PDB file of C-alpha atoms and ligand atoms in Angstrom:
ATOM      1  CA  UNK R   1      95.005  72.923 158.747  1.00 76.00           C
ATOM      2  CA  UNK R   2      93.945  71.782 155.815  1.00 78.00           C
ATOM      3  CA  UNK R   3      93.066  67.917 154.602  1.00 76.00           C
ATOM      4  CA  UNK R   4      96.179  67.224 152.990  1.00 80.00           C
ATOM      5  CA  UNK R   5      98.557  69.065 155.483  1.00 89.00           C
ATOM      6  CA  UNK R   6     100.376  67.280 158.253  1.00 94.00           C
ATOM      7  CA  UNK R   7      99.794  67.361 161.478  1.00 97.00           C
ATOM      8  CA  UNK R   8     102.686  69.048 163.119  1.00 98.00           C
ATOM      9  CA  UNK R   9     103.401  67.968 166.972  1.00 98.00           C
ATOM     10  CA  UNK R  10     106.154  69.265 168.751  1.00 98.00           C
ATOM     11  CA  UNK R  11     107.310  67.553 172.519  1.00 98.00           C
ATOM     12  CA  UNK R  12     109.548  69.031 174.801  1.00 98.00           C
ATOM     13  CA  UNK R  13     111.620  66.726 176.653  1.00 98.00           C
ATOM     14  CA  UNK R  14     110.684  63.492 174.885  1.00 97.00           C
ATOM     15  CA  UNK R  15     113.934  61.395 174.647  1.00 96.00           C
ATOM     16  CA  UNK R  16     112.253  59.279 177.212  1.00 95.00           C
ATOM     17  CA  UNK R  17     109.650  58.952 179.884  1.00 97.00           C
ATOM     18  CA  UNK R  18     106.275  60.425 179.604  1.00 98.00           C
ATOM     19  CA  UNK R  19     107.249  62.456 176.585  1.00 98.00           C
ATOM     20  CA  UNK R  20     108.316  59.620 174.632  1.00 98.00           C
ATOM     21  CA  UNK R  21     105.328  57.858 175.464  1.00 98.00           C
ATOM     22  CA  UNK R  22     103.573  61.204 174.297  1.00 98.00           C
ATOM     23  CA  UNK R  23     105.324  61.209 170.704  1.00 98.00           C
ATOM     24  CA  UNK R  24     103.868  57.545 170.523  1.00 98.00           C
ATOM     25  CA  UNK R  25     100.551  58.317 170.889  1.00 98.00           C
ATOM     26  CA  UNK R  26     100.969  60.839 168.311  1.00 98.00           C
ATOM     27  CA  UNK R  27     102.661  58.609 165.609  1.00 97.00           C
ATOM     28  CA  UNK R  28     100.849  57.387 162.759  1.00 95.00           C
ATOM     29  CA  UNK R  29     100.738  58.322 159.006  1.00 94.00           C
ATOM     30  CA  UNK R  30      99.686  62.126 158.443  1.00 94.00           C
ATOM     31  CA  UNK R  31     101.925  63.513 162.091  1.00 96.00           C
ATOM     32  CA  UNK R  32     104.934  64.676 161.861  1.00 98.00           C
ATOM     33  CA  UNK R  33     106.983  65.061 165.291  1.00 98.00           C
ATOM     34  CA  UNK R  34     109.428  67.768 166.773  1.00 98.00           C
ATOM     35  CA  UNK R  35     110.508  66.790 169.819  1.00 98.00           C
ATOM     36  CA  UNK R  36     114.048  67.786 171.951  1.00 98.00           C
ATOM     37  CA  UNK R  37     115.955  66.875 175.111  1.00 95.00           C
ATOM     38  CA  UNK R  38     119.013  68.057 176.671  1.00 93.00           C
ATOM     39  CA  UNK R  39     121.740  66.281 178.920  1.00 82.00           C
ATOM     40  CA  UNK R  40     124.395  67.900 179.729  1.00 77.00           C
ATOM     41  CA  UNK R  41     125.821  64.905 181.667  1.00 81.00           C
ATOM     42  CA  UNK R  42     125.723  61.926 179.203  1.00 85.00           C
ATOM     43  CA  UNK R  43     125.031  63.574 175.839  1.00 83.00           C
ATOM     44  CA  UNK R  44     125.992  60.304 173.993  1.00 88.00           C
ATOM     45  CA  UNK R  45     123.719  58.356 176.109  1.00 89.00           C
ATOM     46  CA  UNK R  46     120.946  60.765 175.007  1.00 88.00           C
ATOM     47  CA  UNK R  47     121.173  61.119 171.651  1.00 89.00           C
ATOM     48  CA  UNK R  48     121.187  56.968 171.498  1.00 93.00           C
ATOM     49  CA  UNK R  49     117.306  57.148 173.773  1.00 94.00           C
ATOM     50  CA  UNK R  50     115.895  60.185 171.510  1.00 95.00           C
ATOM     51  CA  UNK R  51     117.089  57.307 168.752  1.00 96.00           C
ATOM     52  CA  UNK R  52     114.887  55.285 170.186  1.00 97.00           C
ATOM     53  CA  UNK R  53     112.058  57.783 170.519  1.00 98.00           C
ATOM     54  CA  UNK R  54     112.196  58.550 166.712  1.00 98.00           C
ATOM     55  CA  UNK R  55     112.302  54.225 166.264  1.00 98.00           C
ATOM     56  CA  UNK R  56     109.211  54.308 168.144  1.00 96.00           C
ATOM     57  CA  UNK R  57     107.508  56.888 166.556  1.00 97.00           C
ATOM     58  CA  UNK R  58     108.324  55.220 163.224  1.00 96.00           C
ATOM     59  CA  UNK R  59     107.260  51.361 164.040  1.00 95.00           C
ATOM     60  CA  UNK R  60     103.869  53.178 164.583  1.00 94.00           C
ATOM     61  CA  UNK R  61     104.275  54.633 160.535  1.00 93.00           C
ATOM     62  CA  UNK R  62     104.714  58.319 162.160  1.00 94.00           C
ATOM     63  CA  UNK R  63     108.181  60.721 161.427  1.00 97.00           C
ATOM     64  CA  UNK R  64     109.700  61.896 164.320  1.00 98.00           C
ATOM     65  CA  UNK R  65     112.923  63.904 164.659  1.00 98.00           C
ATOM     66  CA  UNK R  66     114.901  64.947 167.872  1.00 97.00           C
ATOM     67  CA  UNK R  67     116.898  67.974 168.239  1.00 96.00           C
ATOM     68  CA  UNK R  68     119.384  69.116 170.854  1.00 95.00           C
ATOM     69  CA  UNK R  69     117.888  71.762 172.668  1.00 97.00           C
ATOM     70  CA  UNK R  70     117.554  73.393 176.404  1.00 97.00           C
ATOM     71  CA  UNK R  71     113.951  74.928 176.878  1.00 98.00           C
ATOM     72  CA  UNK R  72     115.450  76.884 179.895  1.00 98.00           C
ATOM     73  CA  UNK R  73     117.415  79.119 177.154  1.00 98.00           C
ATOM     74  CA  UNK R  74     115.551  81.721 175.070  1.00 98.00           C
ATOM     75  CA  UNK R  75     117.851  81.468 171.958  1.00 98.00           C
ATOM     76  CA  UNK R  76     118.256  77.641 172.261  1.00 98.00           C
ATOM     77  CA  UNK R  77     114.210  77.414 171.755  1.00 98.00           C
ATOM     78  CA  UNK R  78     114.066  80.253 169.069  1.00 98.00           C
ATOM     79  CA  UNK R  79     116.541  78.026 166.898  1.00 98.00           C
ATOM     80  CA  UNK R  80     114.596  75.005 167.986  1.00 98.00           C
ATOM     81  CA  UNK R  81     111.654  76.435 166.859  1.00 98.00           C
ATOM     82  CA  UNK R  82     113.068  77.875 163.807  1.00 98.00           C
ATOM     83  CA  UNK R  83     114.228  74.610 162.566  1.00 98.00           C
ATOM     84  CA  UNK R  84     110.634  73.071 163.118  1.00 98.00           C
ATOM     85  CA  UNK R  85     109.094  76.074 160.903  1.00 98.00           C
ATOM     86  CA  UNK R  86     111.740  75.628 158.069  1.00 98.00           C
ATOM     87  CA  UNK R  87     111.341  71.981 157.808  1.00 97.00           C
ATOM     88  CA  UNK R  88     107.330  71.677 158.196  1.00 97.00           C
ATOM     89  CA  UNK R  89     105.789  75.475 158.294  1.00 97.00           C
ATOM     90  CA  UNK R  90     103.820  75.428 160.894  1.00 98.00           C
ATOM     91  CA  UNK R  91     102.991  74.007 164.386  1.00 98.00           C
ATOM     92  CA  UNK R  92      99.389  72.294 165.646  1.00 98.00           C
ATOM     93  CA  UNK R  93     100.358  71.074 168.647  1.00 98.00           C
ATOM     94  CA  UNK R  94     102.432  71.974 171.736  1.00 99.00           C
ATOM     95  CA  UNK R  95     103.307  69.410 174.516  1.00 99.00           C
ATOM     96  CA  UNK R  96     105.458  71.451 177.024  1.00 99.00           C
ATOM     97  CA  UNK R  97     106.733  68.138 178.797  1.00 98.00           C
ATOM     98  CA  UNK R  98     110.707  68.709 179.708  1.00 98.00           C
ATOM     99  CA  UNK R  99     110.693  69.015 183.716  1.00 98.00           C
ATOM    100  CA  UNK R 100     113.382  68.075 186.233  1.00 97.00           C
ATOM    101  CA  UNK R 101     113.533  67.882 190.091  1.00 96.00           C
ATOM    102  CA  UNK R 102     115.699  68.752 192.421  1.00 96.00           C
ATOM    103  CA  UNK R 103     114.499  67.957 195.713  1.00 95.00           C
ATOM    104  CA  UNK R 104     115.375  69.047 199.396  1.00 96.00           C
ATOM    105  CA  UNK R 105     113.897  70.702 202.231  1.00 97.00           C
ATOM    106  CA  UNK R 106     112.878  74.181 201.839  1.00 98.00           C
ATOM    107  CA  UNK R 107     115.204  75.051 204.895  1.00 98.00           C
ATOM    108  CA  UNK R 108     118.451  73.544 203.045  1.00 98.00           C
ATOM    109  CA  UNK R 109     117.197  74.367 199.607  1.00 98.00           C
ATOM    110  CA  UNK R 110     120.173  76.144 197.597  1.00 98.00           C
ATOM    111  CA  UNK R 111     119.436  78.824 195.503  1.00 98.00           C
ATOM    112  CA  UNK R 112     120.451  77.002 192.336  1.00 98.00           C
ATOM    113  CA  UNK R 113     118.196  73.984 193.349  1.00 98.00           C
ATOM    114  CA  UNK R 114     115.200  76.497 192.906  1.00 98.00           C
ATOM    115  CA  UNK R 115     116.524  78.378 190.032  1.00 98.00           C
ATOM    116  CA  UNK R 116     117.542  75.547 187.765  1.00 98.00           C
ATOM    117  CA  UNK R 117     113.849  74.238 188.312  1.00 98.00           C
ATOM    118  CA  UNK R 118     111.601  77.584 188.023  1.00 98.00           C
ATOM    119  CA  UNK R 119     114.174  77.658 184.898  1.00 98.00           C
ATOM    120  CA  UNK R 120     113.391  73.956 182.893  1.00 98.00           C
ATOM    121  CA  UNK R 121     110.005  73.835 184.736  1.00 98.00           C
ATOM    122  CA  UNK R 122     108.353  77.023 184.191  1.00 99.00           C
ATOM    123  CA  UNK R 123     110.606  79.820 181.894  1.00 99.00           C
ATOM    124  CA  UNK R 124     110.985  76.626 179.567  1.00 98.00           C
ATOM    125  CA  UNK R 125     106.921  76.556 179.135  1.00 99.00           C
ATOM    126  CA  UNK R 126     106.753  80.484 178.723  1.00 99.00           C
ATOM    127  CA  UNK R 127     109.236  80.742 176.281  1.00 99.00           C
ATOM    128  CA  UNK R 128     108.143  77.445 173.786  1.00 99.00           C
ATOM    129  CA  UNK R 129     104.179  78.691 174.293  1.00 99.00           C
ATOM    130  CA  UNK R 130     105.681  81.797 173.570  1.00 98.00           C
ATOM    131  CA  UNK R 131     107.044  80.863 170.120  1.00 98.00           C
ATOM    132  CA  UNK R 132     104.304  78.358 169.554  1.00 98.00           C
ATOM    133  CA  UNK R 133     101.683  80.828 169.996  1.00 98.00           C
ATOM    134  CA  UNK R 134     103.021  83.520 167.703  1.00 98.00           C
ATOM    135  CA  UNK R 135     102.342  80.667 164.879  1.00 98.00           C
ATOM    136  CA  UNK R 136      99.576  79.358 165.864  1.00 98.00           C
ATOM    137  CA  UNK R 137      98.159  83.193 166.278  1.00 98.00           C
ATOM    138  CA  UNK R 138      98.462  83.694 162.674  1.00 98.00           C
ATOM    139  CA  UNK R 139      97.315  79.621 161.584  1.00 98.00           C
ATOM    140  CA  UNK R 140      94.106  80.804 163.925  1.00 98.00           C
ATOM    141  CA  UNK R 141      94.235  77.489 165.307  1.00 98.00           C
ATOM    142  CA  UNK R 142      96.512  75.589 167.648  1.00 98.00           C
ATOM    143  CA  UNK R 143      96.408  72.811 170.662  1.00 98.00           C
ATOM    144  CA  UNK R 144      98.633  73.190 173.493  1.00 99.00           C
ATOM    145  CA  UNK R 145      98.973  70.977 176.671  1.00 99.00           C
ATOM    146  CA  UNK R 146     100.956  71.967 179.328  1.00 99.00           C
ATOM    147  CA  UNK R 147     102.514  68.984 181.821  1.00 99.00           C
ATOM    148  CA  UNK R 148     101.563  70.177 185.215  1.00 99.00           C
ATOM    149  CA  UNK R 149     101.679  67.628 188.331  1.00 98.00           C
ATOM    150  CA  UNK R 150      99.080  66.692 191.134  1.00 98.00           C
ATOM    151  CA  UNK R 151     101.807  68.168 193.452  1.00 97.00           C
ATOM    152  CA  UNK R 152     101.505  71.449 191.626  1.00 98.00           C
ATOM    153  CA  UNK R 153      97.674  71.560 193.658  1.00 98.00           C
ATOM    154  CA  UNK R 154      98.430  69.616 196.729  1.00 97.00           C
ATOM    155  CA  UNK R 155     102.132  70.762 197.875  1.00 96.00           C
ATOM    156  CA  UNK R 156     104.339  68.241 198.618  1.00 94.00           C
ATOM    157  CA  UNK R 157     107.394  67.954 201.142  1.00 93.00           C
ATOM    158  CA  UNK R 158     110.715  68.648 199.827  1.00 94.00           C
ATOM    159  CA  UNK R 159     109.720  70.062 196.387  1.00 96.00           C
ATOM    160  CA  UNK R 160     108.825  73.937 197.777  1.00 98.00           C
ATOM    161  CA  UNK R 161     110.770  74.175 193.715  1.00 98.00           C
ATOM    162  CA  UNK R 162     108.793  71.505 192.291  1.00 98.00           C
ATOM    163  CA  UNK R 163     105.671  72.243 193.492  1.00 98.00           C
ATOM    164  CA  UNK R 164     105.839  76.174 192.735  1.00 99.00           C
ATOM    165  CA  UNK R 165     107.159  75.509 189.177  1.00 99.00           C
ATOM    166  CA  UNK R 166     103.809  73.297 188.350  1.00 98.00           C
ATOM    167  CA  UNK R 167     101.254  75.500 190.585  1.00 99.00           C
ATOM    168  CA  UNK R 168     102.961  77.892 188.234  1.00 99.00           C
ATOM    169  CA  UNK R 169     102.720  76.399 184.731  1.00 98.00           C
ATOM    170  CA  UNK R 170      98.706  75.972 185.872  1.00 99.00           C
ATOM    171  CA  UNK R 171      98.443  80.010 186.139  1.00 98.00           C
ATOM    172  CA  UNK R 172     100.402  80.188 182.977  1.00 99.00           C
ATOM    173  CA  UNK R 173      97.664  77.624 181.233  1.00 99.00           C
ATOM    174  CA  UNK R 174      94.352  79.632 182.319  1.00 99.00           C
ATOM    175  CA  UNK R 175      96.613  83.078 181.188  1.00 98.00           C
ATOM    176  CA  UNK R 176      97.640  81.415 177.592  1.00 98.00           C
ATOM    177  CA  UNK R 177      94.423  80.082 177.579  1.00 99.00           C
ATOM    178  CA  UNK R 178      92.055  83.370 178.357  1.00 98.00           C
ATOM    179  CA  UNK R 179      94.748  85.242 175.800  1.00 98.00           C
ATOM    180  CA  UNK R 180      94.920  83.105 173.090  1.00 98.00           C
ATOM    181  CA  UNK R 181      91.094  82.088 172.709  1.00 98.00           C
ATOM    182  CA  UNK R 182      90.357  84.197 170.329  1.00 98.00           C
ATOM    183  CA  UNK R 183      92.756  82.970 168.015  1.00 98.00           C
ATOM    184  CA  UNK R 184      91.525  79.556 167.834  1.00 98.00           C
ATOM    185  CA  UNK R 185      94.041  77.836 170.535  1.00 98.00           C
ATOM    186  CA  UNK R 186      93.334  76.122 173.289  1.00 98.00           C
ATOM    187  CA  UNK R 187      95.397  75.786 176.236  1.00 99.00           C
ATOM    188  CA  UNK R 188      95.442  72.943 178.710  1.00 99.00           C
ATOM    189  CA  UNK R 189      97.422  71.045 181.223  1.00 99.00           C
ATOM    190  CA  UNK R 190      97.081  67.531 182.050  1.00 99.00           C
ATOM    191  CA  UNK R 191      98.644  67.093 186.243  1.00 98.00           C
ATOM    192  CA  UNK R 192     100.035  63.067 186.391  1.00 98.00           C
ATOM    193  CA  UNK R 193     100.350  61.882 189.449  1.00 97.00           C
ATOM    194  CA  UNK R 194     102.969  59.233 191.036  1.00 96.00           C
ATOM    195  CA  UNK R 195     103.858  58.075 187.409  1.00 97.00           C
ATOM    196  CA  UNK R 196     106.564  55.106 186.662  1.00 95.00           C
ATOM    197  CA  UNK R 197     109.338  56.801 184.883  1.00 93.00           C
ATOM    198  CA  UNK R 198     113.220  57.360 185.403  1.00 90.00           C
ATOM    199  CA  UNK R 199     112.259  60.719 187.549  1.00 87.00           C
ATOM    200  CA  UNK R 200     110.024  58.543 189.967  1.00 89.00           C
ATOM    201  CA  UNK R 201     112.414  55.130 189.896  1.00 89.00           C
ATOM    202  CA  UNK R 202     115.020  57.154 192.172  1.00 82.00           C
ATOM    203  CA  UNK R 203     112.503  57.026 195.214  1.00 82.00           C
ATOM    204  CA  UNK R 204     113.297  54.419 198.169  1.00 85.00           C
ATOM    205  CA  UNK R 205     110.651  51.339 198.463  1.00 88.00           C
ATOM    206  CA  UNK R 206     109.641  53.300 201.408  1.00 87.00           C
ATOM    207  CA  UNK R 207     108.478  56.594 199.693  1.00 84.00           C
ATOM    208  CA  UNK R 208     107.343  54.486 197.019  1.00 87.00           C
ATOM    209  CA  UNK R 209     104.959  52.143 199.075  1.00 89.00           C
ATOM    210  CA  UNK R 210     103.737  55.311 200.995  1.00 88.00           C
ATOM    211  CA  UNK R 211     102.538  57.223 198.023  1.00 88.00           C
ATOM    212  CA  UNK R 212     101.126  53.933 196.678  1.00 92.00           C
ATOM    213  CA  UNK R 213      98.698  53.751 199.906  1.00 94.00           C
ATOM    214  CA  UNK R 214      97.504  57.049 198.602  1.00 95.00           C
ATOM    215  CA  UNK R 215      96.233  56.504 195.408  1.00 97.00           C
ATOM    216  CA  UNK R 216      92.646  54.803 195.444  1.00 97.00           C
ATOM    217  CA  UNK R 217      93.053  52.648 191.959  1.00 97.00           C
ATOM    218  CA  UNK R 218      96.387  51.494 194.060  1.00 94.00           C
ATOM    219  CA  UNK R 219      99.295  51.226 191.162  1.00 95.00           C
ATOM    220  CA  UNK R 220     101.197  53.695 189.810  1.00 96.00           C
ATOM    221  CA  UNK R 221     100.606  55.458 186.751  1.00 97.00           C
ATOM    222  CA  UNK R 222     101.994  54.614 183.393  1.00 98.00           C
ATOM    223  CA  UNK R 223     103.173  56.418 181.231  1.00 98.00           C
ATOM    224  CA  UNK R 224     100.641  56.009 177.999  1.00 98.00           C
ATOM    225  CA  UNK R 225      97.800  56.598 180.939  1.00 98.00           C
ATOM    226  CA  UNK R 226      99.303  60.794 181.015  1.00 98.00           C
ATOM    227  CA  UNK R 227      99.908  60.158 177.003  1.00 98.00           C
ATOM    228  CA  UNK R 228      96.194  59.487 176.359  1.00 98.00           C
ATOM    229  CA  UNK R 229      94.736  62.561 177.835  1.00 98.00           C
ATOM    230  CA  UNK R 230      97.257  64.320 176.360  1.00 99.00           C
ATOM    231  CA  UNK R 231      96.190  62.976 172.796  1.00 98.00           C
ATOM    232  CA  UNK R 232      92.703  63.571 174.172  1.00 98.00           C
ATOM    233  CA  UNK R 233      92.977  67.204 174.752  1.00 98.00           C
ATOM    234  CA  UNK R 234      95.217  67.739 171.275  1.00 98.00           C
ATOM    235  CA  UNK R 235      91.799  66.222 169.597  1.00 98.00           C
ATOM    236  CA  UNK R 236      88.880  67.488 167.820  1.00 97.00           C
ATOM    237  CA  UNK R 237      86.832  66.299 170.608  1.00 98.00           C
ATOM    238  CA  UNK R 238      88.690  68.322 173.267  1.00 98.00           C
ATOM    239  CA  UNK R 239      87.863  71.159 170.969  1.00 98.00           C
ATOM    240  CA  UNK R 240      85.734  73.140 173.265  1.00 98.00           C
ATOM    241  CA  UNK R 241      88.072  72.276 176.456  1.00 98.00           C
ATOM    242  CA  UNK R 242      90.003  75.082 177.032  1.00 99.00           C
ATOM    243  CA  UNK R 243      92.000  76.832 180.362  1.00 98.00           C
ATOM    244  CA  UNK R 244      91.333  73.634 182.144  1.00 98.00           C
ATOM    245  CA  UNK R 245      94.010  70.917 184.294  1.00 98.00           C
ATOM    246  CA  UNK R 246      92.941  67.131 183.959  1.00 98.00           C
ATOM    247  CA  UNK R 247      93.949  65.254 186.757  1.00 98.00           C
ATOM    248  CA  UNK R 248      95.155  61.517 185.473  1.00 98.00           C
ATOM    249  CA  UNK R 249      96.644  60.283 189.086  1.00 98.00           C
ATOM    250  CA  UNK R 250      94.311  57.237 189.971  1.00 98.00           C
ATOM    251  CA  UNK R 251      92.367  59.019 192.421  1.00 98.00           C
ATOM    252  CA  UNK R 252      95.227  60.293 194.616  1.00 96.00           C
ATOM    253  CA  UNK R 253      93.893  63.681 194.479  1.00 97.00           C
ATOM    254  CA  UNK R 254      90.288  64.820 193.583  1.00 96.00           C
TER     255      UNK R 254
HETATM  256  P1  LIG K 301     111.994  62.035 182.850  1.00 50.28           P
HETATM  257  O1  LIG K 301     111.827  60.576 182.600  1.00 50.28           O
HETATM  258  O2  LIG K 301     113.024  62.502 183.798  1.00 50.28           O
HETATM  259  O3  LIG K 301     112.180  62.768 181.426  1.00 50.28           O
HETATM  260  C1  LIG K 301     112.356  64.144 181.375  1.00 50.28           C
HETATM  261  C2  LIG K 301     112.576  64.566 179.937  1.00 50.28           C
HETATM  262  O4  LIG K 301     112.769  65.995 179.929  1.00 50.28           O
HETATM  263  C3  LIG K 301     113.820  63.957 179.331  1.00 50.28           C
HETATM  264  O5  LIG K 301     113.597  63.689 177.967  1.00 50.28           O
HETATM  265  C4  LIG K 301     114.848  65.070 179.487  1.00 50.28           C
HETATM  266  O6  LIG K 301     115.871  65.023 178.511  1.00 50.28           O
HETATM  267  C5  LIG K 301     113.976  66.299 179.249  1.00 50.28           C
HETATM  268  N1  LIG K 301     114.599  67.510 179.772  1.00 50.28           N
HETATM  269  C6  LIG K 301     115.043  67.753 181.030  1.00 50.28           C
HETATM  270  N2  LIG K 301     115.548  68.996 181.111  1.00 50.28           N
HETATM  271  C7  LIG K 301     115.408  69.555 179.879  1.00 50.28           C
HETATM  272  C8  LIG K 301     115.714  70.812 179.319  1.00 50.28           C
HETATM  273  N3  LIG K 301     116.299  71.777 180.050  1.00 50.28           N
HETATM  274  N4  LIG K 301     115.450  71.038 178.009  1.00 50.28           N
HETATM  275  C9  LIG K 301     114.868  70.081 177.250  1.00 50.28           C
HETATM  276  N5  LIG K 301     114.541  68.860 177.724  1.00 50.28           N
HETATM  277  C10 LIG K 301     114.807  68.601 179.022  1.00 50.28           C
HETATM  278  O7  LIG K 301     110.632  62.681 183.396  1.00 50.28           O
HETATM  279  P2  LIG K 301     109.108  62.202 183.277  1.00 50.28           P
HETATM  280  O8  LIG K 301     108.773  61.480 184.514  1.00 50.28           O
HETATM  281  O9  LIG K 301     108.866  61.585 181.959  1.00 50.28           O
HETATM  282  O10 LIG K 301     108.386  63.633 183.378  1.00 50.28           O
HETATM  283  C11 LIG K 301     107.880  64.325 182.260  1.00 50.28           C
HETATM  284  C12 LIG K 301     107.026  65.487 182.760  1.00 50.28           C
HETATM  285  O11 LIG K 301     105.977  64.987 183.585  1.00 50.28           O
HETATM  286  C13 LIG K 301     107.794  66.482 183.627  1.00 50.28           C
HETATM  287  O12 LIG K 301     107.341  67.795 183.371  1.00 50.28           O
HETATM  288  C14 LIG K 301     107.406  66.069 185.045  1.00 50.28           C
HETATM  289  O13 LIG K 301     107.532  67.134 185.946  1.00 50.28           O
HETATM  290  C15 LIG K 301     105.979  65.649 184.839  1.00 50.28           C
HETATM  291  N6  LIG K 301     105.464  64.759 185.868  1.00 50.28           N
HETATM  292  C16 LIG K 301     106.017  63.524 186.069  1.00 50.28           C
HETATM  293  C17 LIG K 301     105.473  62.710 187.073  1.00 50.28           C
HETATM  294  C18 LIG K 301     105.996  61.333 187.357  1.00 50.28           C
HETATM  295  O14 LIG K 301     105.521  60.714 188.327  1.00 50.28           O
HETATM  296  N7  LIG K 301     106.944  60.807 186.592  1.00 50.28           N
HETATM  297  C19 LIG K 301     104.392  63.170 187.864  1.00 50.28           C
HETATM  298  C20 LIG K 301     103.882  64.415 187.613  1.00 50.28           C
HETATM  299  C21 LIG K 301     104.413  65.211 186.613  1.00 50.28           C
HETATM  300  P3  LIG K 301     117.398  64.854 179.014  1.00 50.28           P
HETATM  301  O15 LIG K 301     117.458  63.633 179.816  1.00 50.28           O
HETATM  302  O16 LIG K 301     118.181  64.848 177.747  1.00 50.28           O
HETATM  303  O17 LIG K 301     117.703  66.066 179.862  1.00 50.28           O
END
């Protein structure tokens, strides 16, 4: 990357939550941002809160631009990606953010349950590093930072899918990582804990006051406070971090 170029970021799964928050933290003159989402169930509602993700980006004096696009399907990312290399011609950083859950116990878990979130959770990661890394290969340089969890290290009841889509994505991190080294890129994940978005506000006060006596700096997480180490390891001064998970959960695991 030269002086003059722009920075170019893509974000999975940034029409709202962490990933939005992770497009802001991005945003400022020089960046450029990719970023898609996918909602099968309220498309209209979706495409109005990756509007507001590109507003966001833009108050901050950054360009932003959401696409449609399911990370779960191989020829849904290659157009994704496609798009994002016609319009700006090359990619610095990765985020590989989308995730979903669908929780139950492992004994009633249905098979689509665990499919559909190995599928987002962990294909979706393989096949954008996939694509990212091919042009970041041949740039010889390249950040990317993979959205892991603290369950992903610590299990967790009722997300046997979860939990093995995350432990998952940290295997996939040290392989990219160890691979793609001598290229230039560096490969990282950052594991959030209990973090205040839409996928956490469905818990009962119960299960929300119980993981609250677990975390030692005793609030939840926001979500700038994932979006910072993010930014962090995307940096020039996380340039000789590489293969490694940062834990941002508030002491809940260490
Ligand atoms: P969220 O508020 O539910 O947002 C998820 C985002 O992913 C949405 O923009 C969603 O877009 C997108 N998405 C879902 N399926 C997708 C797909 N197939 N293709 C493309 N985009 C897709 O979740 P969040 O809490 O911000 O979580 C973000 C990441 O952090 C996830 O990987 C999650 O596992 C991880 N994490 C979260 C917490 C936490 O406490 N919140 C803790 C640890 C790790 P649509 O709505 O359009 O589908």
């Amino acid at each position: 990357m030269t002086e003059n170029q722009e920075r170019i970021v893509v974000v999975t799964g940034a029409s709202r939550g962490i990933g939005r928050s992770i497009c802001e933290v991005f945003a400022g003159p020089g960046t450029r941002i990719f970023f898609n989402y996918f909602s099968p169930a309220d498309p209209e509602a979706e495409k109005a809160a990756a509007a507001e993700t590109v507003a966001v980006v833009e108050k901050a004096g950054g360009r932003a631009q959401g696409m449609w696009a399911n990370v779960s399907v191989a020829d849904e990312v290659d157009s994704f990606f496609k798009k994002v290399m016609g319009e700006a011609g090359r990619v610095d950083v990765l985020v590989n953010n989308a995730g979903i859950t669908r929780d139950s116990l492992l004994v009633r878990m249905k098979e689509d349950e665990w499919d559909s979130v190995i599928s987002v959770n962990l294909k979706g990661p393989f096949l954008c590093t996939q694509q990212a890394a091919k042009i970041m290969m041949k740039q010889r340089c390249g950040k990317i930072v993979n959205i892991a969890s603290v369950v992903g290290v610590m299990g967790n009841f009722g997300q046997a899918n979860y939990v093995s889509s995350k432990a998952g994505i940290i295997g996939l991190t040290k392989t990219c990582a160890k691979e793609l080294a001598p290229r230039g890129v560096t490969v990282n994940a950052v594991a959030p804990g209990f973090i205040e978005t839409d996928m956490t506000a469905a818990l009962s006060d119960k299960a929300r006051d119980r993981m609250l006596d677990t975390i030692p700096l005793a609030r939840p997480g926001k979500p700038a406070d994932v979006a910072s180490a993010v930014a962090f390891l995307a940096s020039d001064a996380g340039a000789y971090i590489t293969g490694q998970v940062l834990h941002v959960n508030g002491g809940m695991y260490m």
